[in-house]
Amino acid sequence: MVRHPGPQRAGMMSGVAAGALTAAAAWHVGPAATWLPPVRRIFFPALDGRGRPDHVALTFDDGPDPASTPYFMRVLAEHEVRATFFLVGASLIRHPALGRALVAGGHEVAVHGWRHDRPRFPTPSRDVREVERAADAVRRICGTAPQWYRPPYGILTGGRLAGARRAGLRPVLWSTWGRDWTANADAGSVKASVLRNLTGGGTVLLHDADGWSAPGAWRATLGALPGLLAECRGLGLSVGPLGEHGVGHVEALPGRRRCRPLSPGP
């Protein structure tokens, strides 16, 4: 005879299951709160990309793309500026020569995930695998060990964070952005958006490819770039990659201790 649990025991079992599901959901979505700029700025300055007060970190997402990335490399070379390029693993596999060209040009390459998708459902094991897979592609193809990880759409999850730690990557988002992925962006709007929140020690987010933006949006970014570089220099700020920015170690994600910048903030 099969014995069924009594109402009290069944309720306890249901409560335990519900608690486990709630804990799993919190682990998955908890780090996503860091997407909010005020949260990062106050509690997680390293994740916000805060570094040396006399320096601005220039970063680009979503490449490499042979239709657009070489134009950015050319403009940066003309202005003798190096940047950090967050690469999508699947795109790097398709365009390995371009990844190597970025490194040859003195730029820093970092990890933007294997695919550029939103974490709609908890898939921790897949998240870990894909971050590690992307990091391995950067290491193997570009011949350099990546230091940084920026998740697609800037949304961290428990799985993505675990993958970054397994791959030896430091998560970093941004302090200001150009909103350069929209269909109505132009050089003027991109420049104005970046300068609205730009300060010494900040990290700038731009895009060198439009695979997940409005078609041709990269042209607005490219048009804004010379003016942005001139503005930074006019303010007495040097511009370069994250590796020269002095970002603190990110320890203060949900459930972690507060991070300490390696140098004073702005």
mmCIF file of C-alpha atoms in Angstrom:
data_model
loop_
_atom_site.group_PDB
_atom_site.id
_atom_site.type_symbol
_atom_site.label_atom_id
_atom_site.label_comp_id
_atom_site.label_asym_id
_atom_site.label_seq_id
_atom_site.Cartn_x
_atom_site.Cartn_y
_atom_site.Cartn_z
ATOM 1 C CA MET A 1 0.000 0.000 0.000
ATOM 2 C CA VAL A 2 1.319 3.445 -0.927
ATOM 3 C CA ARG A 3 1.222 5.909 1.922
ATOM 4 C CA HIS A 4 0.487 9.478 1.025
ATOM 5 C CA PRO A 5 1.910 12.242 3.208
ATOM 6 C CA GLY A 6 -0.559 13.920 5.495
ATOM 7 C CA PRO A 7 -1.725 17.478 4.880
ATOM 8 C CA GLN A 8 0.823 18.980 7.311
ATOM 9 C CA ARG A 9 3.780 17.070 5.848
ATOM 10 C CA ALA A 10 2.656 17.819 2.302
ATOM 11 C CA GLY A 11 2.489 21.507 3.190
ATOM 12 C CA MET A 12 5.998 21.414 4.634
ATOM 13 C CA MET A 13 7.343 19.709 1.492
ATOM 14 C CA SER A 14 5.599 22.264 -0.690
ATOM 15 C CA GLY A 15 7.078 25.087 1.390
ATOM 16 C CA VAL A 16 10.604 23.678 1.065
ATOM 17 C CA ALA A 17 10.216 23.342 -2.702
ATOM 18 C CA ALA A 18 8.872 26.871 -2.987
ATOM 19 C CA GLY A 19 11.757 28.160 -0.877
ATOM 20 C CA ALA A 20 14.293 26.392 -3.071
ATOM 21 C CA LEU A 21 12.735 27.832 -6.223
ATOM 22 C CA THR A 22 12.736 31.310 -4.702
ATOM 23 C CA ALA A 23 16.393 30.990 -3.714
ATOM 24 C CA ALA A 24 17.311 29.752 -7.201
ATOM 25 C CA ALA A 25 15.445 32.632 -8.814
ATOM 26 C CA ALA A 26 17.148 35.155 -6.502
ATOM 27 C CA TRP A 27 20.571 33.681 -7.326
ATOM 28 C CA HIS A 28 19.788 33.985 -11.034
ATOM 29 C CA VAL A 29 18.330 37.493 -11.143
ATOM 30 C CA GLY A 30 19.929 39.129 -8.083
ATOM 31 C CA PRO A 31 23.070 40.367 -9.862
ATOM 32 C CA ALA A 32 20.882 41.924 -12.590
ATOM 33 C CA ALA A 33 20.124 44.789 -10.185
ATOM 34 C CA THR A 34 23.615 46.082 -10.952
ATOM 35 C CA TRP A 35 22.323 47.111 -14.409
ATOM 36 C CA LEU A 36 20.843 50.201 -12.705
ATOM 37 C CA PRO A 37 23.427 53.027 -12.882
ATOM 38 C CA PRO A 38 22.693 54.484 -9.398
ATOM 39 C CA VAL A 39 23.129 51.036 -7.816
ATOM 40 C CA ARG A 40 26.500 50.534 -9.519
ATOM 41 C CA ARG A 41 27.725 54.043 -8.915
ATOM 42 C CA ILE A 42 27.053 53.944 -5.171
ATOM 43 C CA PHE A 43 27.647 50.331 -4.201
ATOM 44 C CA PHE A 44 29.805 48.800 -6.968
ATOM 45 C CA PRO A 45 32.151 51.489 -8.369
ATOM 46 C CA ALA A 46 34.482 48.936 -9.929
ATOM 47 C CA LEU A 47 31.590 47.340 -11.808
ATOM 48 C CA ASP A 48 30.628 50.864 -12.899
ATOM 49 C CA GLY A 49 34.069 51.112 -14.482
ATOM 50 C CA ARG A 50 35.443 53.721 -12.078
ATOM 51 C CA GLY A 51 39.192 54.091 -12.353
ATOM 52 C CA ARG A 52 41.940 56.696 -12.418
ATOM 53 C CA PRO A 53 40.531 60.231 -12.116
ATOM 54 C CA ASP A 54 42.761 61.486 -14.948
ATOM 55 C CA HIS A 55 41.736 58.720 -17.357
ATOM 56 C CA VAL A 56 38.739 57.615 -19.427
ATOM 57 C CA ALA A 57 38.351 53.982 -20.491
ATOM 58 C CA LEU A 58 37.022 53.690 -24.039
ATOM 59 C CA THR A 59 35.181 50.430 -24.759
ATOM 60 C CA PHE A 60 33.299 48.976 -27.717
ATOM 61 C CA ASP A 61 30.795 46.098 -27.754
ATOM 62 C CA ASP A 62 29.374 43.582 -30.234
ATOM 63 C CA GLY A 63 32.250 43.053 -32.679
ATOM 64 C CA PRO A 64 34.200 41.992 -34.470
ATOM 65 C CA ASP A 65 32.462 42.864 -37.733
ATOM 66 C CA PRO A 66 34.448 43.349 -40.955
ATOM 67 C CA ALA A 67 31.791 45.795 -42.201
ATOM 68 C CA SER A 68 32.458 48.277 -39.403
ATOM 69 C CA THR A 69 35.241 47.418 -36.930
ATOM 70 C CA PRO A 70 38.114 48.321 -39.315
ATOM 71 C CA TYR A 71 36.772 51.884 -39.584
ATOM 72 C CA PHE A 72 37.012 52.285 -35.822
ATOM 73 C CA MET A 73 40.522 50.881 -35.836
ATOM 74 C CA ARG A 74 41.499 53.426 -38.469
ATOM 75 C CA VAL A 75 40.097 56.429 -36.576
ATOM 76 C CA LEU A 76 41.651 55.285 -33.312
ATOM 77 C CA ALA A 77 45.020 54.836 -35.025
ATOM 78 C CA GLU A 78 44.780 58.347 -36.489
ATOM 79 C CA HIS A 79 44.260 59.741 -32.996
ATOM 80 C CA GLU A 80 46.830 57.401 -31.405
ATOM 81 C CA VAL A 81 44.245 55.975 -29.019
ATOM 82 C CA ARG A 82 43.816 52.379 -27.924
ATOM 83 C CA ALA A 83 40.580 50.908 -26.608
ATOM 84 C CA THR A 84 39.011 47.755 -25.191
ATOM 85 C CA PHE A 85 36.846 45.715 -27.574
ATOM 86 C CA PHE A 86 34.340 43.322 -26.005
ATOM 87 C CA LEU A 87 34.026 40.509 -28.541
ATOM 88 C CA VAL A 88 31.142 38.123 -29.139
ATOM 89 C CA GLY A 89 32.632 34.632 -29.309
ATOM 90 C CA ALA A 90 30.513 33.401 -32.232
ATOM 91 C CA SER A 91 31.466 36.493 -34.257
ATOM 92 C CA LEU A 92 35.147 36.111 -33.437
ATOM 93 C CA ILE A 93 35.083 32.527 -34.700
ATOM 94 C CA ARG A 94 33.713 33.804 -38.026
ATOM 95 C CA HIS A 95 36.260 36.646 -38.285
ATOM 96 C CA PRO A 96 39.438 35.473 -36.517
ATOM 97 C CA ALA A 97 41.779 37.672 -38.567
ATOM 98 C CA LEU A 98 39.948 40.747 -37.348
ATOM 99 C CA GLY A 99 40.371 39.706 -33.723
ATOM 100 C CA ARG A 100 44.093 39.294 -34.276
ATOM 101 C CA ALA A 101 44.245 42.663 -36.064
ATOM 102 C CA LEU A 102 42.763 44.370 -33.007
ATOM 103 C CA VAL A 103 45.550 42.980 -30.835
ATOM 104 C CA ALA A 104 48.188 43.850 -33.432
ATOM 105 C CA GLY A 105 46.841 47.411 -33.382
ATOM 106 C CA GLY A 106 47.513 47.635 -29.644
ATOM 107 C CA HIS A 107 43.917 47.271 -28.535
ATOM 108 C CA GLU A 108 42.702 45.177 -25.625
ATOM 109 C CA VAL A 109 40.247 42.370 -26.368
ATOM 110 C CA ALA A 110 37.691 41.224 -23.802
ATOM 111 C CA VAL A 111 34.699 38.872 -23.544
ATOM 112 C CA HIS A 112 31.110 39.802 -24.407
ATOM 113 C CA GLY A 113 29.737 36.264 -24.220
ATOM 114 C CA TRP A 114 29.381 33.546 -26.819
ATOM 115 C CA ARG A 115 26.041 34.766 -28.121
ATOM 116 C CA HIS A 116 24.294 38.093 -27.683
ATOM 117 C CA ASP A 117 21.077 37.023 -25.992
ATOM 118 C CA ARG A 118 18.959 38.074 -23.029
ATOM 119 C CA PRO A 119 18.890 35.759 -19.988
ATOM 120 C CA ARG A 120 15.131 35.217 -19.959
ATOM 121 C CA PHE A 121 15.220 31.897 -18.073
ATOM 122 C CA PRO A 122 17.696 30.447 -15.554
ATOM 123 C CA THR A 123 20.252 28.397 -17.496
ATOM 124 C CA PRO A 124 23.257 28.482 -15.132
ATOM 125 C CA SER A 125 25.179 25.552 -16.603
ATOM 126 C CA ARG A 126 24.825 26.926 -20.138
ATOM 127 C CA ASP A 127 25.790 30.428 -18.966
ATOM 128 C CA VAL A 128 28.972 29.100 -17.374
ATOM 129 C CA ARG A 129 29.876 27.056 -20.467
ATOM 130 C CA GLU A 130 29.302 29.912 -22.884
ATOM 131 C CA VAL A 131 31.326 32.464 -20.941
ATOM 132 C CA GLU A 132 34.204 29.994 -20.695
ATOM 133 C CA ARG A 133 33.840 29.103 -24.379
ATOM 134 C CA ALA A 134 34.016 32.764 -25.400
ATOM 135 C CA ALA A 135 37.030 33.395 -23.169
ATOM 136 C CA ASP A 136 38.780 30.385 -24.671
ATOM 137 C CA ALA A 137 38.086 31.663 -28.207
ATOM 138 C CA VAL A 138 39.608 35.053 -27.390
ATOM 139 C CA ARG A 139 42.640 33.405 -25.817
ATOM 140 C CA ARG A 140 43.170 30.922 -28.635
ATOM 141 C CA ILE A 141 42.473 33.179 -31.628
ATOM 142 C CA CYS A 142 43.838 36.499 -30.403
ATOM 143 C CA GLY A 143 46.783 35.032 -28.515
ATOM 144 C CA THR A 144 46.160 37.018 -25.357
ATOM 145 C CA ALA A 145 44.459 36.244 -22.049
ATOM 146 C CA PRO A 146 41.320 38.382 -21.633
ATOM 147 C CA GLN A 147 40.813 40.128 -18.304
ATOM 148 C CA TRP A 148 37.307 41.566 -18.607
ATOM 149 C CA TYR A 149 33.748 40.368 -19.075
ATOM 150 C CA ARG A 150 30.725 42.461 -19.994
ATOM 151 C CA PRO A 151 27.508 40.471 -20.392
ATOM 152 C CA PRO A 152 25.201 41.130 -23.362
ATOM 153 C CA TYR A 153 22.817 44.003 -22.576
ATOM 154 C CA GLY A 154 24.813 44.522 -19.377
ATOM 155 C CA ILE A 155 22.655 41.986 -17.555
ATOM 156 C CA LEU A 156 24.545 39.866 -15.052
ATOM 157 C CA THR A 157 23.037 36.653 -13.704
ATOM 158 C CA GLY A 158 24.244 34.099 -11.201
ATOM 159 C CA GLY A 159 25.316 31.807 -14.045
ATOM 160 C CA ARG A 160 27.113 34.516 -15.998
ATOM 161 C CA LEU A 161 28.891 35.699 -12.881
ATOM 162 C CA ALA A 162 29.932 32.147 -12.038
ATOM 163 C CA GLY A 163 31.185 31.697 -15.613
ATOM 164 C CA ALA A 164 33.254 34.864 -15.386
ATOM 165 C CA ARG A 165 34.851 33.697 -12.161
ATOM 166 C CA ARG A 166 35.590 30.272 -13.612
ATOM 167 C CA ALA A 167 37.224 31.910 -16.641
ATOM 168 C CA GLY A 168 39.268 34.323 -14.501
ATOM 169 C CA LEU A 169 37.434 37.388 -15.832
ATOM 170 C CA ARG A 170 36.533 40.588 -14.007
ATOM 171 C CA PRO A 171 33.007 41.862 -14.763
ATOM 172 C CA VAL A 172 32.727 45.526 -15.723
ATOM 173 C CA LEU A 173 29.841 47.498 -17.179
ATOM 174 C CA TRP A 174 30.063 51.255 -17.872
ATOM 175 C CA SER A 175 29.749 54.749 -16.395
ATOM 176 C CA THR A 176 28.308 56.467 -19.466
ATOM 177 C CA TRP A 177 27.068 55.395 -22.894
ATOM 178 C CA GLY A 178 26.282 56.848 -26.293
ATOM 179 C CA ARG A 179 22.832 55.273 -26.796
ATOM 180 C CA ASP A 180 24.244 54.524 -30.225
ATOM 181 C CA TRP A 181 22.173 51.436 -30.961
ATOM 182 C CA THR A 182 18.966 53.292 -31.819
ATOM 183 C CA ALA A 183 17.642 54.034 -35.293
ATOM 184 C CA ASN A 184 17.532 57.800 -34.674
ATOM 185 C CA ALA A 185 21.068 58.110 -33.278
ATOM 186 C CA ASP A 186 23.457 60.450 -35.055
ATOM 187 C CA ALA A 187 26.944 61.709 -34.319
ATOM 188 C CA GLY A 188 25.611 64.667 -32.336
ATOM 189 C CA SER A 189 23.276 62.613 -30.163
ATOM 190 C CA VAL A 190 25.939 60.001 -29.432
ATOM 191 C CA LYS A 191 28.461 62.629 -28.391
ATOM 192 C CA ALA A 192 25.917 64.480 -26.233
ATOM 193 C CA SER A 193 24.806 61.262 -24.519
ATOM 194 C CA VAL A 194 28.373 60.294 -23.590
ATOM 195 C CA LEU A 195 29.305 63.776 -22.365
ATOM 196 C CA ARG A 196 26.163 64.047 -20.222
ATOM 197 C CA ASN A 197 27.652 61.726 -17.596
ATOM 198 C CA LEU A 198 31.330 61.699 -18.525
ATOM 199 C CA THR A 199 33.793 62.393 -15.722
ATOM 200 C CA GLY A 200 37.413 61.522 -15.117
ATOM 201 C CA GLY A 201 37.661 57.885 -14.066
ATOM 202 C CA GLY A 202 34.639 56.882 -16.148
ATOM 203 C CA THR A 203 34.174 54.046 -18.621
ATOM 204 C CA VAL A 204 32.484 54.810 -21.948
ATOM 205 C CA LEU A 205 30.287 52.235 -23.694
ATOM 206 C CA LEU A 206 29.996 52.448 -27.493
ATOM 207 C CA HIS A 207 29.370 49.876 -30.240
ATOM 208 C CA ASP A 208 31.605 49.070 -33.192
ATOM 209 C CA ALA A 209 29.051 46.761 -34.827
ATOM 210 C CA ASP A 210 25.303 46.790 -35.406
ATOM 211 C CA GLY A 211 24.465 43.091 -35.242
ATOM 212 C CA TRP A 212 22.113 43.818 -32.323
ATOM 213 C CA SER A 213 21.477 47.502 -33.053
ATOM 214 C CA ALA A 214 19.580 49.422 -35.696
ATOM 215 C CA PRO A 215 21.127 48.768 -39.148
ATOM 216 C CA GLY A 216 23.946 51.197 -39.817
ATOM 217 C CA ALA A 217 23.885 52.591 -36.265
ATOM 218 C CA TRP A 218 27.661 52.191 -36.031
ATOM 219 C CA ARG A 219 28.087 55.081 -38.468
ATOM 220 C CA ALA A 220 26.713 57.501 -35.875
ATOM 221 C CA THR A 221 29.256 56.220 -33.350
ATOM 222 C CA LEU A 222 32.089 56.511 -35.823
ATOM 223 C CA GLY A 223 31.079 60.076 -36.635
ATOM 224 C CA ALA A 224 31.003 61.010 -32.940
ATOM 225 C CA LEU A 225 34.348 59.453 -32.070
ATOM 226 C CA PRO A 226 36.792 62.221 -33.143
ATOM 227 C CA GLY A 227 34.791 64.852 -31.281
ATOM 228 C CA LEU A 228 34.607 62.734 -28.137
ATOM 229 C CA LEU A 229 38.344 62.179 -28.148
ATOM 230 C CA ALA A 230 38.949 65.904 -28.624
ATOM 231 C CA GLU A 231 36.558 66.711 -25.754
ATOM 232 C CA CYS A 232 38.397 64.345 -23.414
ATOM 233 C CA ARG A 233 41.743 65.830 -24.284
ATOM 234 C CA GLY A 234 40.339 69.322 -23.817
ATOM 235 C CA LEU A 235 39.362 68.310 -20.284
ATOM 236 C CA GLY A 236 42.884 67.053 -19.624
ATOM 237 C CA LEU A 237 41.797 63.393 -19.609
ATOM 238 C CA SER A 238 43.810 60.636 -21.239
ATOM 239 C CA VAL A 239 41.872 57.944 -23.108
ATOM 240 C CA GLY A 240 42.782 54.284 -23.267
ATOM 241 C CA PRO A 241 41.808 50.677 -22.561
ATOM 242 C CA LEU A 242 40.467 49.241 -19.319
ATOM 243 C CA GLY A 243 43.807 47.601 -18.634
ATOM 244 C CA GLU A 244 45.283 51.064 -18.013
ATOM 245 C CA HIS A 245 42.280 52.422 -16.138
ATOM 246 C CA GLY A 246 43.017 51.223 -12.598
ATOM 247 C CA VAL A 247 39.632 49.632 -11.989
ATOM 248 C CA GLY A 248 39.245 48.034 -8.545
ATOM 249 C CA HIS A 249 38.501 44.365 -8.017
ATOM 250 C CA VAL A 250 34.774 43.591 -8.140
ATOM 251 C CA GLU A 251 33.962 41.920 -4.847
ATOM 252 C CA ALA A 252 30.742 43.650 -3.902
ATOM 253 C CA LEU A 253 28.206 41.917 -6.103
ATOM 254 C CA PRO A 254 25.107 40.673 -4.244
ATOM 255 C CA GLY A 255 26.259 38.616 -1.274
ATOM 256 C CA ARG A 256 29.851 39.798 -1.597
ATOM 257 C CA ARG A 257 31.940 42.374 0.266
ATOM 258 C CA ARG A 258 32.242 45.990 -0.790
ATOM 259 C CA CYS A 259 34.883 46.600 -3.480
ATOM 260 C CA ARG A 260 37.879 48.866 -2.978
ATOM 261 C CA PRO A 261 39.122 50.892 -5.972
ATOM 262 C CA LEU A 262 42.832 50.621 -6.603
ATOM 263 C CA SER A 263 42.981 54.409 -6.939
ATOM 264 C CA PRO A 264 40.725 57.217 -5.711
ATOM 265 C CA GLY A 265 37.547 57.849 -7.658
ATOM 266 C CA PRO A 266 36.845 61.136 -9.426
#
